[in-house]
PDB file of C-alpha atoms in Angstrom:
ATOM      1  CA  MET A  61       0.470 -18.909  14.475  1.00  0.00           C
ATOM      2  CA  ASN A  62      -2.504 -21.266  14.380  1.00  0.00           C
ATOM      3  CA  SER A  63      -1.781 -24.928  14.908  1.00  0.00           C
ATOM      4  CA  ALA A  64      -4.140 -26.292  12.218  1.00  0.00           C
ATOM      5  CA  CYS A  65      -2.706 -28.353   9.378  1.00  0.00           C
ATOM      6  CA  THR A  66      -3.072 -25.357   7.095  1.00  0.00           C
ATOM      7  CA  PRO A  67      -2.189 -22.277   9.165  1.00  0.00           C
ATOM      8  CA  ARG A  68      -4.591 -19.343   9.107  1.00  0.00           C
ATOM      9  CA  PHE A  69      -2.924 -16.001   9.610  1.00  0.00           C
ATOM     10  CA  GLY A  70      -4.572 -12.838  10.851  1.00  0.00           C
ATOM     11  CA  PHE A  71      -8.166 -12.284  11.985  1.00  0.00           C
ATOM     12  CA  SER A  72     -11.399 -13.581  10.509  1.00  0.00           C
ATOM     13  CA  ASP A  73     -14.104 -11.015   9.738  1.00  0.00           C
ATOM     14  CA  GLU A  74     -15.990 -12.082  12.865  1.00  0.00           C
ATOM     15  CA  GLU A  75     -12.901 -11.587  15.012  1.00  0.00           C
ATOM     16  CA  LEU A  76     -12.055  -8.276  13.356  1.00  0.00           C
ATOM     17  CA  VAL A  77     -15.358  -6.576  14.152  1.00  0.00           C
ATOM     18  CA  ALA A  78     -15.280  -7.778  17.771  1.00  0.00           C
ATOM     19  CA  LEU A  79     -11.749  -6.711  18.702  1.00  0.00           C
ATOM     20  CA  PRO A  80     -11.550  -4.426  21.735  1.00  0.00           C
ATOM     21  CA  THR A  81     -10.589  -0.806  21.102  1.00  0.00           C
ATOM     22  CA  ASP A  82      -9.600   2.039  23.396  1.00  0.00           C
ATOM     23  CA  PHE A  83     -11.439   4.630  21.274  1.00  0.00           C
ATOM     24  CA  ARG A  84     -14.980   5.826  21.894  1.00  0.00           C
ATOM     25  CA  ASP A  85     -17.949   5.158  19.658  1.00  0.00           C
ATOM     26  CA  GLY A  86     -18.730   7.999  17.266  1.00  0.00           C
ATOM     27  CA  LEU A  87     -15.210   9.410  17.308  1.00  0.00           C
ATOM     28  CA  PHE A  88     -15.248   9.787  13.503  1.00  0.00           C
ATOM     29  CA  ASP A  89     -18.936  10.534  12.984  1.00  0.00           C
ATOM     30  CA  ASP A  90     -19.512  12.504   9.747  1.00  0.00           C
ATOM     31  CA  GLN A  91     -15.867  12.176   8.730  1.00  0.00           C
ATOM     32  CA  VAL A  92     -14.687  10.549   5.503  1.00  0.00           C
ATOM     33  CA  VAL A  93     -11.690   8.227   5.599  1.00  0.00           C
ATOM     34  CA  LEU A  94      -9.928   6.784   2.539  1.00  0.00           C
ATOM     35  CA  VAL A  95      -7.923   3.594   3.068  1.00  0.00           C
ATOM     36  CA  SER A  96      -5.918   2.148   0.188  1.00  0.00           C
ATOM     37  CA  GLY A  97      -5.224  -1.557  -0.057  1.00  0.00           C
ATOM     38  CA  ALA A  98      -8.308  -2.299   2.053  1.00  0.00           C
ATOM     39  CA  GLY A  99      -9.232  -5.615   0.459  1.00  0.00           C
ATOM     40  CA  SER A 100      -7.286  -7.621   3.027  1.00  0.00           C
ATOM     41  CA  GLY A 101      -4.713  -7.540   5.794  1.00  0.00           C
ATOM     42  CA  LEU A 102      -3.795  -4.294   7.487  1.00  0.00           C
ATOM     43  CA  GLY A 103      -5.899  -2.124   5.179  1.00  0.00           C
ATOM     44  CA  LYS A 104      -9.040  -4.101   5.908  1.00  0.00           C
ATOM     45  CA  ALA A 105      -8.413  -3.973   9.662  1.00  0.00           C
ATOM     46  CA  ILE A 106      -7.800  -0.216   9.528  1.00  0.00           C
ATOM     47  CA  ALA A 107     -10.992   0.393   7.529  1.00  0.00           C
ATOM     48  CA  VAL A 108     -13.048  -1.758   9.905  1.00  0.00           C
ATOM     49  CA  LEU A 109     -11.896   0.170  12.963  1.00  0.00           C
ATOM     50  CA  TYR A 110     -12.731   3.536  11.368  1.00  0.00           C
ATOM     51  CA  ALA A 111     -16.157   2.144  10.397  1.00  0.00           C
ATOM     52  CA  ARG A 112     -16.774   0.997  13.961  1.00  0.00           C
ATOM     53  CA  LEU A 113     -15.952   4.534  15.112  1.00  0.00           C
ATOM     54  CA  GLY A 114     -18.533   6.123  12.824  1.00  0.00           C
ATOM     55  CA  ALA A 115     -16.575   7.093   9.690  1.00  0.00           C
ATOM     56  CA  LYS A 116     -17.729   6.973   6.103  1.00  0.00           C
ATOM     57  CA  LEU A 117     -15.271   4.931   4.062  1.00  0.00           C
ATOM     58  CA  VAL A 118     -13.634   5.057   0.671  1.00  0.00           C
ATOM     59  CA  ILE A 119     -11.599   1.934  -0.016  1.00  0.00           C
ATOM     60  CA  CYS A 120      -9.502   1.039  -3.016  1.00  0.00           C
ATOM     61  CA  GLY A 121      -7.374  -1.861  -4.172  1.00  0.00           C
ATOM     62  CA  ARG A 122      -6.458  -3.891  -7.207  1.00  0.00           C
ATOM     63  CA  ASN A 123      -8.552  -6.989  -6.438  1.00  0.00           C
ATOM     64  CA  ALA A 124     -12.198  -6.124  -7.097  1.00  0.00           C
ATOM     65  CA  ASP A 125     -13.604  -9.270  -5.477  1.00  0.00           C
ATOM     66  CA  ARG A 126     -11.740  -8.808  -2.205  1.00  0.00           C
ATOM     67  CA  LEU A 127     -12.596  -5.121  -2.207  1.00  0.00           C
ATOM     68  CA  GLU A 128     -16.299  -5.870  -2.589  1.00  0.00           C
ATOM     69  CA  LYS A 129     -16.166  -8.322   0.320  1.00  0.00           C
ATOM     70  CA  SER A 130     -14.529  -5.656   2.477  1.00  0.00           C
ATOM     71  CA  ALA A 131     -17.178  -3.143   1.414  1.00  0.00           C
ATOM     72  CA  ARG A 132     -19.966  -5.534   2.427  1.00  0.00           C
ATOM     73  CA  LEU A 133     -18.346  -5.973   5.825  1.00  0.00           C
ATOM     74  CA  LEU A 134     -18.031  -2.217   6.319  1.00  0.00           C
ATOM     75  CA  ARG A 135     -21.657  -1.644   5.318  1.00  0.00           C
ATOM     76  CA  SER A 136     -22.739  -4.303   7.792  1.00  0.00           C
ATOM     77  CA  LEU A 137     -21.202  -2.050  10.443  1.00  0.00           C
ATOM     78  CA  GLY A 138     -23.317   0.869   9.240  1.00  0.00           C
ATOM     79  CA  ALA A 139     -20.599   2.641   7.257  1.00  0.00           C
ATOM     80  CA  ASP A 140     -21.533   4.439   4.039  1.00  0.00           C
ATOM     81  CA  THR A 141     -18.857   2.938   1.782  1.00  0.00           C
ATOM     82  CA  LEU A 142     -17.495   3.634  -1.698  1.00  0.00           C
ATOM     83  CA  GLU A 143     -15.215   0.954  -3.136  1.00  0.00           C
ATOM     84  CA  VAL A 144     -13.042   1.678  -6.181  1.00  0.00           C
ATOM     85  CA  PRO A 145     -10.940  -1.024  -7.855  1.00  0.00           C
ATOM     86  CA  MET A 146      -7.746   0.648  -9.087  1.00  0.00           C
ATOM     87  CA  THR A 147      -3.965   0.727  -8.873  1.00  0.00           C
ATOM     88  CA  ILE A 148      -2.163   3.517  -7.058  1.00  0.00           C
ATOM     89  CA  ARG A 149       0.745   3.140  -9.509  1.00  0.00           C
ATOM     90  CA  ASP A 150      -1.210   5.243 -12.029  1.00  0.00           C
ATOM     91  CA  PRO A 151      -1.418   8.961 -11.113  1.00  0.00           C
ATOM     92  CA  GLU A 152      -4.487   9.414 -13.310  1.00  0.00           C
ATOM     93  CA  GLN A 153      -6.341   6.704 -11.404  1.00  0.00           C
ATOM     94  CA  ALA A 154      -5.342   8.352  -8.113  1.00  0.00           C
ATOM     95  CA  ASP A 155      -6.784  11.650  -9.394  1.00  0.00           C
ATOM     96  CA  ARG A 156     -10.025   9.970 -10.471  1.00  0.00           C
ATOM     97  CA  LEU A 157     -10.327   8.314  -7.075  1.00  0.00           C
ATOM     98  CA  MET A 158     -10.149  11.686  -5.339  1.00  0.00           C
ATOM     99  CA  ASP A 159     -12.716  13.140  -7.743  1.00  0.00           C
ATOM    100  CA  GLN A 160     -15.055  10.237  -6.989  1.00  0.00           C
ATOM    101  CA  THR A 161     -14.535  10.718  -3.261  1.00  0.00           C
ATOM    102  CA  PHE A 162     -15.413  14.423  -3.300  1.00  0.00           C
ATOM    103  CA  LYS A 163     -18.311  13.870  -5.698  1.00  0.00           C
ATOM    104  CA  ARG A 164     -19.819  11.187  -3.450  1.00  0.00           C
ATOM    105  CA  PHE A 165     -19.137  12.675  -0.015  1.00  0.00           C
ATOM    106  CA  GLY A 166     -18.154  16.297  -0.628  1.00  0.00           C
ATOM    107  CA  ARG A 167     -15.100  15.989   1.592  1.00  0.00           C
ATOM    108  CA  LEU A 168     -12.135  13.876   2.667  1.00  0.00           C
ATOM    109  CA  ASP A 169     -10.826  14.112   6.208  1.00  0.00           C
ATOM    110  CA  VAL A 170      -8.297  11.296   6.468  1.00  0.00           C
ATOM    111  CA  LEU A 171      -6.106   9.490   3.946  1.00  0.00           C
ATOM    112  CA  VAL A 172      -4.439   6.255   5.057  1.00  0.00           C
ATOM    113  CA  ASN A 173      -1.901   5.101   2.480  1.00  0.00           C
ATOM    114  CA  ASN A 174      -1.687   1.409   3.234  1.00  0.00           C
ATOM    115  CA  ALA A 175      -1.462  -0.085  -0.264  1.00  0.00           C
ATOM    116  CA  GLY A 176       1.903  -1.576  -1.061  1.00  0.00           C
ATOM    117  CA  GLY A 177       3.666  -4.754  -1.907  1.00  0.00           C
ATOM    118  CA  GLN A 178       6.946  -6.581  -1.782  1.00  0.00           C
ATOM    119  CA  PHE A 179       8.475  -9.998  -2.212  1.00  0.00           C
ATOM    120  CA  ALA A 180      11.194 -11.604  -0.147  1.00  0.00           C
ATOM    121  CA  ALA A 181      14.445 -12.394  -1.953  1.00  0.00           C
ATOM    122  CA  PRO A 182      18.172 -11.683  -1.726  1.00  0.00           C
ATOM    123  CA  ALA A 183      18.822  -8.278  -3.303  1.00  0.00           C
ATOM    124  CA  ILE A 184      21.440  -9.736  -5.638  1.00  0.00           C
ATOM    125  CA  ASP A 185      18.639 -11.700  -7.315  1.00  0.00           C
ATOM    126  CA  PHE A 186      16.225  -8.799  -7.911  1.00  0.00           C
ATOM    127  CA  THR A 187      15.249  -8.269 -11.526  1.00  0.00           C
ATOM    128  CA  HIS A 188      14.932  -4.735 -12.849  1.00  0.00           C
ATOM    129  CA  ARG A 189      11.216  -5.333 -13.268  1.00  0.00           C
ATOM    130  CA  GLY A 190      10.811  -6.625  -9.709  1.00  0.00           C
ATOM    131  CA  TRP A 191      12.658  -3.658  -8.253  1.00  0.00           C
ATOM    132  CA  GLN A 192      10.632  -1.175 -10.294  1.00  0.00           C
ATOM    133  CA  ALA A 193       7.312  -2.778  -9.352  1.00  0.00           C
ATOM    134  CA  VAL A 194       7.971  -2.366  -5.619  1.00  0.00           C
ATOM    135  CA  ILE A 195       9.281   1.191  -5.957  1.00  0.00           C
ATOM    136  CA  ASP A 196       6.345   2.170  -8.190  1.00  0.00           C
ATOM    137  CA  THR A 197       3.813   0.894  -5.683  1.00  0.00           C
ATOM    138  CA  ASN A 198       5.348   1.726  -2.328  1.00  0.00           C
ATOM    139  CA  LEU A 199       6.963   5.081  -3.118  1.00  0.00           C
ATOM    140  CA  ASN A 200       5.513   6.512  -6.308  1.00  0.00           C
ATOM    141  CA  GLY A 201       1.991   5.271  -5.662  1.00  0.00           C
ATOM    142  CA  THR A 202       1.989   6.727  -2.170  1.00  0.00           C
ATOM    143  CA  TRP A 203       3.126  10.077  -3.556  1.00  0.00           C
ATOM    144  CA  TYR A 204       0.400  10.105  -6.219  1.00  0.00           C
ATOM    145  CA  MET A 205      -2.242   9.556  -3.542  1.00  0.00           C
ATOM    146  CA  ILE A 206      -0.845  12.194  -1.197  1.00  0.00           C
ATOM    147  CA  GLN A 207      -0.544  14.870  -3.881  1.00  0.00           C
ATOM    148  CA  ALA A 208      -3.997  14.154  -5.320  1.00  0.00           C
ATOM    149  CA  ALA A 209      -5.602  14.577  -1.892  1.00  0.00           C
ATOM    150  CA  ALA A 210      -3.535  17.633  -0.948  1.00  0.00           C
ATOM    151  CA  LYS A 211      -4.383  19.516  -4.141  1.00  0.00           C
ATOM    152  CA  ARG A 212      -8.072  19.208  -3.338  1.00  0.00           C
ATOM    153  CA  TRP A 213      -7.618  20.189   0.307  1.00  0.00           C
ATOM    154  CA  VAL A 214      -5.625  23.265  -0.673  1.00  0.00           C
ATOM    155  CA  ALA A 215      -8.116  24.253  -3.388  1.00  0.00           C
ATOM    156  CA  ARG A 216     -10.969  24.050  -0.859  1.00  0.00           C
ATOM    157  CA  ASP A 217      -8.966  25.631   1.968  1.00  0.00           C
ATOM    158  CA  VAL A 218      -9.682  22.734   4.327  1.00  0.00           C
ATOM    159  CA  SER A 219      -7.400  20.761   6.616  1.00  0.00           C
ATOM    160  CA  GLY A 220      -6.405  17.141   6.012  1.00  0.00           C
ATOM    161  CA  ARG A 221      -4.625  14.305   7.768  1.00  0.00           C
ATOM    162  CA  VAL A 222      -2.432  11.674   6.146  1.00  0.00           C
ATOM    163  CA  VAL A 223      -1.036   8.463   7.616  1.00  0.00           C
ATOM    164  CA  ASN A 224       1.463   6.523   5.544  1.00  0.00           C
ATOM    165  CA  ILE A 225       2.059   2.882   6.430  1.00  0.00           C
ATOM    166  CA  VAL A 226       5.803   2.313   6.120  1.00  0.00           C
ATOM    167  CA  SER A 227       8.100  -0.198   7.850  1.00  0.00           C
ATOM    168  CA  THR A 228      10.919  -0.458  10.356  1.00  0.00           C
ATOM    169  CA  VAL A 229      13.791   0.677   8.160  1.00  0.00           C
ATOM    170  CA  TRP A 230      16.191   1.841  10.877  1.00  0.00           C
ATOM    171  CA  ARG A 231      18.406  -1.256  10.799  1.00  0.00           C
ATOM    172  CA  GLY A 232      17.802  -2.125   7.162  1.00  0.00           C
ATOM    173  CA  ARG A 233      15.480  -4.840   5.851  1.00  0.00           C
ATOM    174  CA  PRO A 234      17.548  -7.788   4.592  1.00  0.00           C
ATOM    175  CA  THR A 235      15.775  -9.706   1.800  1.00  0.00           C
ATOM    176  CA  THR A 236      13.322  -6.839   1.198  1.00  0.00           C
ATOM    177  CA  ALA A 237      15.802  -4.132   0.224  1.00  0.00           C
ATOM    178  CA  HIS A 238      13.473  -2.696  -2.434  1.00  0.00           C
ATOM    179  CA  SER A 239      10.682  -2.141   0.088  1.00  0.00           C
ATOM    180  CA  CYS A 240      13.141  -0.716   2.625  1.00  0.00           C
ATOM    181  CA  ALA A 241      14.359   1.840   0.094  1.00  0.00           C
ATOM    182  CA  ALA A 242      10.817   2.824  -0.889  1.00  0.00           C
ATOM    183  CA  ARG A 243       9.510   3.071   2.680  1.00  0.00           C
ATOM    184  CA  ALA A 244      12.496   5.136   3.784  1.00  0.00           C
ATOM    185  CA  GLY A 245      11.678   7.461   0.910  1.00  0.00           C
ATOM    186  CA  VAL A 246       8.081   7.764   2.101  1.00  0.00           C
ATOM    187  CA  ILE A 247       9.229   8.580   5.639  1.00  0.00           C
ATOM    188  CA  TYR A 248      11.378  11.494   4.531  1.00  0.00           C
ATOM    189  CA  LEU A 249       8.814  12.581   1.958  1.00  0.00           C
ATOM    190  CA  SER A 250       6.313  12.803   4.824  1.00  0.00           C
ATOM    191  CA  LYS A 251       8.691  14.830   6.985  1.00  0.00           C
ATOM    192  CA  THR A 252       9.356  17.242   4.128  1.00  0.00           C
ATOM    193  CA  LEU A 253       5.682  17.690   3.241  1.00  0.00           C
ATOM    194  CA  ALA A 254       4.783  18.169   6.908  1.00  0.00           C
ATOM    195  CA  VAL A 255       6.845  21.359   6.748  1.00  0.00           C
ATOM    196  CA  GLU A 256       5.825  22.538   3.270  1.00  0.00           C
ATOM    197  CA  TRP A 257       2.131  21.965   3.852  1.00  0.00           C
ATOM    198  CA  ALA A 258       1.858  23.130   7.460  1.00  0.00           C
ATOM    199  CA  PRO A 259       0.453  26.494   6.248  1.00  0.00           C
ATOM    200  CA  HIS A 260      -2.401  24.508   4.675  1.00  0.00           C
ATOM    201  CA  ARG A 261      -3.167  22.672   7.940  1.00  0.00           C
ATOM    202  CA  ILE A 262      -2.229  19.308   6.436  1.00  0.00           C
ATOM    203  CA  GLN A 263      -0.679  16.880   8.913  1.00  0.00           C
ATOM    204  CA  LEU A 264       1.388  13.951   7.672  1.00  0.00           C
ATOM    205  CA  ASN A 265       2.623  11.114   9.861  1.00  0.00           C
ATOM    206  CA  CYS A 266       3.734   7.519   9.408  1.00  0.00           C
ATOM    207  CA  VAL A 267       3.092   4.230  11.150  1.00  0.00           C
ATOM    208  CA  ALA A 268       5.927   1.713  10.918  1.00  0.00           C
ATOM    209  CA  PRO A 269       4.802  -1.854  11.660  1.00  0.00           C
ATOM    210  CA  GLY A 270       7.332  -4.456  12.660  1.00  0.00           C
ATOM    211  CA  VAL A 271       6.451  -8.140  12.324  1.00  0.00           C
ATOM    212  CA  VAL A 272       2.637  -8.031  12.354  1.00  0.00           C
ATOM    213  CA  GLU A 273       0.628 -11.154  11.559  1.00  0.00           C
ATOM    214  CA  THR A 274      -1.856 -10.775   8.692  1.00  0.00           C
ATOM    215  CA  THR A 275      -2.947 -12.880   5.739  1.00  0.00           C
ATOM    216  CA  GLY A 276       0.181 -11.525   4.033  1.00  0.00           C
ATOM    217  CA  PHE A 277       2.180 -14.098   5.976  1.00  0.00           C
ATOM    218  CA  GLU A 278       0.883 -16.660   3.468  1.00  0.00           C
ATOM    219  CA  HIS A 279       3.333 -15.282   0.907  1.00  0.00           C
ATOM    220  CA  TYR A 280       6.491 -16.025   2.896  1.00  0.00           C
ATOM    221  CA  PRO A 281       8.409 -19.339   2.894  1.00  0.00           C
ATOM    222  CA  PRO A 282       8.469 -21.519   6.033  1.00  0.00           C
ATOM    223  CA  ASP A 283      12.095 -20.575   6.778  1.00  0.00           C
ATOM    224  CA  GLY A 284      11.126 -16.913   6.747  1.00  0.00           C
ATOM    225  CA  LEU A 285       8.034 -17.409   8.897  1.00  0.00           C
ATOM    226  CA  ALA A 286      10.118 -19.288  11.459  1.00  0.00           C
ATOM    227  CA  THR A 287      12.096 -16.085  12.093  1.00  0.00           C
ATOM    228  CA  TYR A 288       8.822 -14.186  12.572  1.00  0.00           C
ATOM    229  CA  TYR A 289       7.841 -16.405  15.486  1.00  0.00           C
ATOM    230  CA  GLY A 290      11.288 -17.071  16.939  1.00  0.00           C
ATOM    231  CA  GLN A 291      13.196 -13.869  17.636  1.00  0.00           C
ATOM    232  CA  PRO A 292      11.447 -11.057  15.739  1.00  0.00           C
ATOM    233  CA  ASN A 293      11.604  -8.556  18.626  1.00  0.00           C
ATOM    234  CA  VAL A 294      12.086  -8.240  22.378  1.00  0.00           C
ATOM    235  CA  MET A 295       8.499  -9.421  22.963  1.00  0.00           C
ATOM    236  CA  ARG A 296       9.311 -12.644  21.082  1.00  0.00           C
ATOM    237  CA  ARG A 297       6.067 -12.623  19.079  1.00  0.00           C
ATOM    238  CA  PRO A 298       4.354 -10.894  16.139  1.00  0.00           C
ATOM    239  CA  GLY A 299       1.942  -8.024  16.639  1.00  0.00           C
ATOM    240  CA  ASP A 300      -1.514  -7.981  15.068  1.00  0.00           C
ATOM    241  CA  ALA A 301      -3.496  -5.800  12.675  1.00  0.00           C
ATOM    242  CA  GLN A 302      -5.413  -4.055  15.458  1.00  0.00           C
ATOM    243  CA  ASP A 303      -2.120  -2.682  16.811  1.00  0.00           C
ATOM    244  CA  ILE A 304      -1.658  -0.842  13.523  1.00  0.00           C
ATOM    245  CA  ALA A 305      -5.292   0.198  13.132  1.00  0.00           C
ATOM    246  CA  GLN A 306      -5.334   1.832  16.556  1.00  0.00           C
ATOM    247  CA  ALA A 307      -2.082   3.661  15.798  1.00  0.00           C
ATOM    248  CA  CYS A 308      -3.719   5.128  12.672  1.00  0.00           C
ATOM    249  CA  VAL A 309      -6.769   6.236  14.644  1.00  0.00           C
ATOM    250  CA  TYR A 310      -4.544   7.840  17.272  1.00  0.00           C
ATOM    251  CA  LEU A 311      -2.688   9.851  14.610  1.00  0.00           C
ATOM    252  CA  THR A 312      -5.860  11.088  12.920  1.00  0.00           C
ATOM    253  CA  GLY A 313      -7.955  11.988  15.938  1.00  0.00           C
ATOM    254  CA  SER A 314      -7.730  14.937  18.300  1.00  0.00           C
ATOM    255  CA  SER A 315      -5.195  12.846  20.228  1.00  0.00           C
ATOM    256  CA  ALA A 316      -2.581  13.857  17.633  1.00  0.00           C
ATOM    257  CA  LYS A 317      -3.610  17.454  16.954  1.00  0.00           C
ATOM    258  CA  PHE A 318      -0.039  18.584  17.776  1.00  0.00           C
ATOM    259  CA  ILE A 319       1.859  15.829  15.932  1.00  0.00           C
ATOM    260  CA  THR A 320       3.137  16.066  12.367  1.00  0.00           C
ATOM    261  CA  GLY A 321       6.126  14.725  10.449  1.00  0.00           C
ATOM    262  CA  GLU A 322       6.581  11.838  12.876  1.00  0.00           C
ATOM    263  CA  VAL A 323       6.841   8.051  12.704  1.00  0.00           C
ATOM    264  CA  VAL A 324       5.007   5.905  15.239  1.00  0.00           C
ATOM    265  CA  THR A 325       6.916   2.618  15.334  1.00  0.00           C
ATOM    266  CA  VAL A 326       4.800  -0.380  16.332  1.00  0.00           C
ATOM    267  CA  ASP A 327       7.299  -3.227  16.382  1.00  0.00           C
ATOM    268  CA  GLY A 328       7.533  -4.805  19.839  1.00  0.00           C
ATOM    269  CA  GLY A 329      11.061  -3.443  20.186  1.00  0.00           C
ATOM    270  CA  GLN A 330      12.301  -4.936  16.891  1.00  0.00           C
ATOM    271  CA  GLN A 331      14.397  -1.857  16.160  1.00  0.00           C
ATOM    272  CA  LEU A 332      16.231  -2.449  19.448  1.00  0.00           C
ATOM    273  CA  TRP A 333      16.692  -6.194  19.160  1.00  0.00           C
ATOM    274  CA  GLY A 334      15.229  -8.571  16.635  1.00  0.00           C
ATOM    275  CA  ASP A 335      16.169 -10.840  13.768  1.00  0.00           C
ATOM    276  CA  PRO A 336      13.379 -11.291  11.187  1.00  0.00           C
ATOM    277  CA  TRP A 337      14.375 -12.655   7.757  1.00  0.00           C
ATOM    278  CA  PRO A 338      11.346 -12.829   5.406  1.00  0.00           C
ATOM    279  CA  ALA A 339      13.122 -15.091   2.909  1.00  0.00           C
ATOM    280  CA  GLY A 340      14.806 -17.203   5.595  1.00  0.00           C
ATOM    281  CA  ARG A 341      17.985 -16.613   7.596  1.00  0.00           C
ATOM    282  CA  PRO A 342      21.205 -17.272   5.619  1.00  0.00           C
ATOM    283  CA  ASP A 343      23.629 -19.783   7.127  1.00  0.00           C
ATOM    284  CA  TYR A 344      26.130 -16.997   7.765  1.00  0.00           C
ATOM    285  CA  PHE A 345      23.735 -15.386  10.279  1.00  0.00           C
ATOM    286  CA  ARG A 346      22.548 -18.525  12.074  1.00  0.00           C
ATOM    287  CA  PRO A 347      23.355 -18.598  15.798  1.00  0.00           C
ATOM    288  CA  ASP A 348      25.198 -21.910  15.446  1.00  0.00           C
ATOM    289  CA  ALA A 349      27.387 -20.711  12.538  1.00  0.00           C
ATOM    290  CA  PRO A 350      31.142 -21.026  13.217  1.00  0.00           C
ATOM    291  CA  SER A 351      32.798 -17.807  14.323  1.00  0.00           C
ATOM    292  CA  ARG A 352      35.343 -16.081  12.097  1.00  0.00           C
ATOM    293  CA  SER A 353      38.638 -14.463  13.011  1.00  0.00           C
ATOM    294  CA  ALA A 354      40.383 -11.475  11.507  1.00  0.00           C
ATOM    295  CA  THR A 355      42.792 -13.801   9.712  1.00  0.00           C
ATOM    296  CA  ASP A 356      39.856 -15.341   7.813  1.00  0.00           C
ATOM    297  CA  GLU A 357      39.552 -12.067   5.911  1.00  0.00           C
ATOM    298  CA  LEU A 358      43.175 -12.110   4.716  1.00  0.00           C
TER     299      LEU A 358
END
């Protein structure tokens, strides 16, 4: 975390385009990559790396201004870019996005479903509307995008690759239970579709980030952020957006030609040992909390 009076999380545009990568120039020449939620954070970092590797980009998101700024950055890297302000919650908008993609470029090679959202709060306090908003975006929206792309791949008898950005759900996600439920659904949706759509040469995989520093950290309270820099994983630090971007590239290049239905977990060992609490750690779980005996439960 930066030490300035007002912390800045994640990479600046200048830092993003200069990050080292293990992948060769031109790896995605002539390929078209669609990244949702590319106006900021992980989506922007993912789109930038594909652009640096030669891809043409389609980016979408709800905030038109941020999306346009991302598009300008991608074009400055030489990437032919189509930006489409939209929400993935609407299946008709997802369909129109795919039509625009094929009309503009004539193809789609890679779909990275990064768009999503959540808020940190105890589950007991979720409103019905809050729960539905997260499920609609993270689960339903992802499905609308996947199906819209797959229908066009199948109709054209071409192969396709999908990467769904999920999360580390294996030990639960206290204070983001709605997102945990949705992301777990996406993981098993991906595994199921990897089987059903194998005859169509469509590969589906997931990337599960742990605590990864992006501008999204601005939305969490100080008590929650403290757990992200204290004991989030065995490496005792957050990852960064380039960790996730390179995982996406790995899963959509020839490096993963024999991988489908899998989850690449990029979490610094969080699933083995870690204690992140986005809304802050409750007193019950603090290390200095008094121990309880079996008689306390009687």
